[in-house]
Amino acid sequence: MTFCCEMMRDKVEAKCDQHADSFDCPDCLIYHDPDPRDERYVLIIHDGGSSYIAIRYCPWCGTSLPGDVDDEDDTTA
Ligand SMILES: [Zn+2]
Ligand SMILES: [Zn+2]
């Protein structure tokens, strides 16, 4: 698994002893869904549920991330 930057790796790979699920842990900011058909990075919203915002660019280094890129139409080249 490669990450765009150390910060991203740090956040995605952060493991907590007290919360098996990243969504339950207030210290977990980023969740990475590695599903090859639907890979994406999301920002966890700690509202007590499982809300999140899909992020398209790394908040730390600005690298564009895998995921839905429906506003990119460079496939016509
Ligand atoms: Zn990054
Ligand atoms: Zn925790």
PDB file of C-alpha atoms and ligand atoms in Angstrom, residues 4-5 8 58 60-63, ligand 1:
ATOM      1  CA  CYS A   4       0.730  10.158  -1.217  1.00  0.00           C
ATOM      2  CA  CYS A   5       2.494  11.384   1.891  1.00  0.00           C
ATOM      3  CA  MET A   8      -1.897  10.389   4.973  1.00  0.00           C
ATOM      4  CA  CYS A  58      -5.145  14.898   0.073  1.00  0.00           C
ATOM      5  CA  TRP A  60      -1.979  17.652   3.461  1.00  0.00           C
ATOM      6  CA  CYS A  61      -0.143  17.418   0.168  1.00  0.00           C
ATOM      7  CA  GLY A  62      -2.898  18.073  -2.389  1.00  0.00           C
ATOM      8  CA  THR A  63      -2.365  14.898  -4.387  1.00  0.00           C
TER       9      THR A  63
HETATM   10 ZN    ZN B   1      -0.855  13.425   0.862  1.00  0.00          ZN
END
